[in-house]
mmCIF file of C-alpha atoms in Angstrom:
data_model
loop_
_atom_site.group_PDB
_atom_site.id
_atom_site.type_symbol
_atom_site.label_atom_id
_atom_site.label_comp_id
_atom_site.label_asym_id
_atom_site.label_seq_id
_atom_site.Cartn_x
_atom_site.Cartn_y
_atom_site.Cartn_z
ATOM 1 C CA GLY A 25 66.787 109.158 99.805
ATOM 2 C CA GLY A 26 63.834 110.070 96.983
ATOM 3 C CA GLY A 27 60.990 107.634 97.167
ATOM 4 C CA ASN A 28 58.739 109.558 99.298
ATOM 5 C CA VAL A 29 55.423 110.530 98.666
ATOM 6 C CA LEU A 30 55.426 114.714 99.797
ATOM 7 C CA GLN A 31 52.254 116.777 100.733
ATOM 8 C CA GLY A 32 52.799 120.150 100.983
ATOM 9 C CA GLY A 33 50.122 122.098 103.446
ATOM 10 C CA ALA A 34 47.945 125.484 102.902
ATOM 11 C CA GLY A 35 49.498 127.912 101.758
ATOM 12 C CA ALA A 36 52.813 128.190 99.521
ATOM 13 C CA ASP A 37 55.325 125.779 99.304
ATOM 14 C CA ARG A 38 58.391 124.058 98.776
ATOM 15 C CA PHE A 39 59.740 120.525 97.559
ATOM 16 C CA VAL A 40 63.703 120.463 97.715
ATOM 17 C CA LEU A 41 64.145 117.387 94.758
ATOM 18 C CA ALA A 42 67.821 118.029 94.374
ATOM 19 C CA ASP A 43 70.973 118.972 96.182
ATOM 20 C CA GLY A 44 74.320 119.617 94.486
ATOM 21 C CA ALA A 45 75.237 116.760 92.592
ATOM 22 C CA TRP A 46 72.637 114.281 95.426
ATOM 23 C CA ARG A 47 69.206 112.997 93.298
ATOM 24 C CA GLY A 48 68.035 111.352 95.974
ATOM 25 C CA GLY A 49 66.556 107.420 94.853
ATOM 26 C CA ALA A 50 63.568 106.482 93.114
ATOM 27 C CA ALA A 51 61.963 109.464 91.924
ATOM 28 C CA ASN A 52 59.300 111.179 94.278
ATOM 29 C CA VAL A 53 55.649 111.567 94.495
ATOM 30 C CA VAL A 54 53.967 115.147 94.650
ATOM 31 C CA THR A 55 50.787 114.249 95.718
ATOM 32 C CA ASP A 56 49.055 119.331 95.360
ATOM 33 C CA PHE A 57 51.987 120.494 93.445
ATOM 34 C CA GLN A 58 50.488 124.260 92.589
ATOM 35 C CA PRO A 59 51.307 125.689 89.770
ATOM 36 C CA GLY A 60 51.801 129.277 90.336
ATOM 37 C CA VAL A 61 51.792 128.316 94.221
ATOM 38 C CA ASP A 62 54.845 125.847 95.292
ATOM 39 C CA LYS A 63 57.533 125.884 93.733
ATOM 40 C CA LEU A 64 60.109 123.028 92.826
ATOM 41 C CA VAL A 65 64.164 123.510 94.542
ATOM 42 C CA PHE A 66 67.561 122.206 93.422
ATOM 43 C CA GLY A 67 69.953 122.991 95.522
ATOM 44 C CA GLY A 68 74.058 122.978 95.773
ATOM 45 C CA GLY A 69 74.449 124.080 91.871
ATOM 46 C CA ALA A 70 72.262 121.633 90.521
ATOM 47 C CA LEU A 71 71.045 123.667 87.468
ATOM 48 C CA VAL A 72 73.867 124.979 86.034
ATOM 49 C CA GLY A 73 74.057 126.734 82.489
ATOM 50 C CA SER A 74 71.950 123.466 79.904
ATOM 51 C CA ASN A 75 71.338 121.099 83.104
ATOM 52 C CA GLN A 76 68.014 122.650 83.736
ATOM 53 C CA PRO A 77 64.833 120.116 84.658
ATOM 54 C CA VAL A 78 62.799 118.918 81.663
ATOM 55 C CA PHE A 79 58.889 118.574 82.957
ATOM 56 C CA THR A 80 56.717 115.586 80.590
ATOM 57 C CA ASN A 81 53.359 114.566 80.270
ATOM 58 C CA VAL A 82 52.282 110.916 82.252
ATOM 59 C CA ALA A 83 49.730 108.710 82.936
ATOM 60 C CA GLY A 84 47.871 110.536 85.963
ATOM 61 C CA GLY A 85 50.632 114.088 85.964
ATOM 62 C CA THR A 86 53.877 115.330 85.378
ATOM 63 C CA LYS A 87 58.104 113.770 85.043
ATOM 64 C CA VAL A 88 60.663 115.951 86.894
ATOM 65 C CA GLU A 89 63.122 115.195 85.221
ATOM 66 C CA LEU A 90 67.444 116.429 85.550
ATOM 67 C CA GLY A 91 69.577 115.373 83.196
ATOM 68 C CA THR A 92 69.029 111.692 83.735
ATOM 69 C CA ALA A 93 67.479 111.023 86.102
ATOM 70 C CA HIS A 94 63.933 111.068 86.677
ATOM 71 C CA LEU A 95 63.005 113.131 90.041
ATOM 72 C CA ALA A 96 59.117 113.440 90.501
ATOM 73 C CA THR A 97 56.599 113.098 89.288
ATOM 74 C CA LEU A 98 53.258 116.274 90.237
ATOM 75 C CA VAL A 99 50.439 114.513 90.314
ATOM 76 C CA GLY A 100 47.239 115.868 88.523
ATOM 77 C CA VAL A 101 50.429 118.416 86.635
ATOM 78 C CA SER A 102 50.156 118.736 83.459
ATOM 79 C CA SER A 103 53.871 119.779 82.091
ATOM 80 C CA SER A 104 51.781 123.039 80.105
ATOM 81 C CA GLN A 105 50.882 124.416 83.594
ATOM 82 C CA LEU A 106 54.545 124.423 84.790
ATOM 83 C CA ASN A 107 56.733 127.398 84.129
ATOM 84 C CA SER A 108 60.476 127.525 85.109
ATOM 85 C CA SER A 109 61.180 130.724 85.781
ATOM 86 C CA LEU A 110 57.578 130.884 88.088
ATOM 87 C CA ASP A 111 58.082 126.933 89.504
ATOM 88 C CA VAL A 112 61.862 126.649 90.051
ATOM 89 C CA ILE A 113 64.548 128.043 92.219
ATOM 90 C CA GLY A 114 67.948 127.297 91.840
ATOM 91 C CA GLN A 115 70.186 127.636 95.330
ATOM 92 C CA SER A 116 74.200 128.041 94.786
ATOM 93 C CA GLY A 117 73.605 126.783 98.918
ATOM 94 C CA SER A 118 73.871 123.414 99.793
ATOM 95 C CA LEU A 119 70.162 122.569 101.595
ATOM 96 C CA VAL A 120 71.203 119.046 102.689
ATOM 97 C CA SER A 121 74.757 119.512 103.849
ATOM 98 C CA PRO A 122 73.996 121.428 106.882
ATOM 99 C CA LEU A 123 71.335 118.895 108.153
ATOM 100 C CA ALA A 124 73.779 116.493 107.449
ATOM 101 C CA ASN A 125 76.490 117.935 109.359
ATOM 102 C CA ARG A 126 73.169 118.607 112.296
ATOM 103 C CA TYR A 127 72.555 114.552 112.018
ATOM 104 C CA SER A 128 76.235 113.914 113.119
ATOM 105 C CA ASP A 129 76.865 116.417 116.152
ATOM 106 C CA VAL A 130 73.233 114.545 117.548
ATOM 107 C CA ALA A 131 74.633 111.317 116.899
ATOM 108 C CA VAL A 132 77.607 112.235 118.136
ATOM 109 C CA LEU A 133 76.101 113.433 121.697
ATOM 110 C CA TRP A 134 73.523 110.786 121.360
ATOM 111 C CA GLY A 135 77.396 107.923 121.497
ATOM 112 C CA GLY A 136 78.721 109.995 124.552
ATOM 113 C CA ILE A 137 75.340 109.929 126.324
ATOM 114 C CA THR A 138 75.420 106.047 125.627
ATOM 115 C CA GLN A 139 79.104 105.607 127.526
ATOM 116 C CA LEU A 140 77.439 107.579 130.075
ATOM 117 C CA GLY A 141 74.657 105.047 131.222
#
């Protein structure tokens, strides 16, 4: 879901903001995005045709929107510092589905273990 505070580590970071139709819930807050170094990732074909991220200056940073969804606020970053060709990655494959499948596998395994106990 959304509503998280995201902070990268040293060096280049990737922040996944959308995956296909998934947009999370409330907007995330990215505290240390470095334009030209870090990347905003949109997986699952979220960036199709004219569906591209929009960057708008707000108090304290930049709001990132996709369609009507406010996905994140980049703290301390001006929209003029962002360049979609450098700071945005669009991937056709889903980033969330493989994780959901693994979570399901773990849940099934855990259910089998608890029945044995």
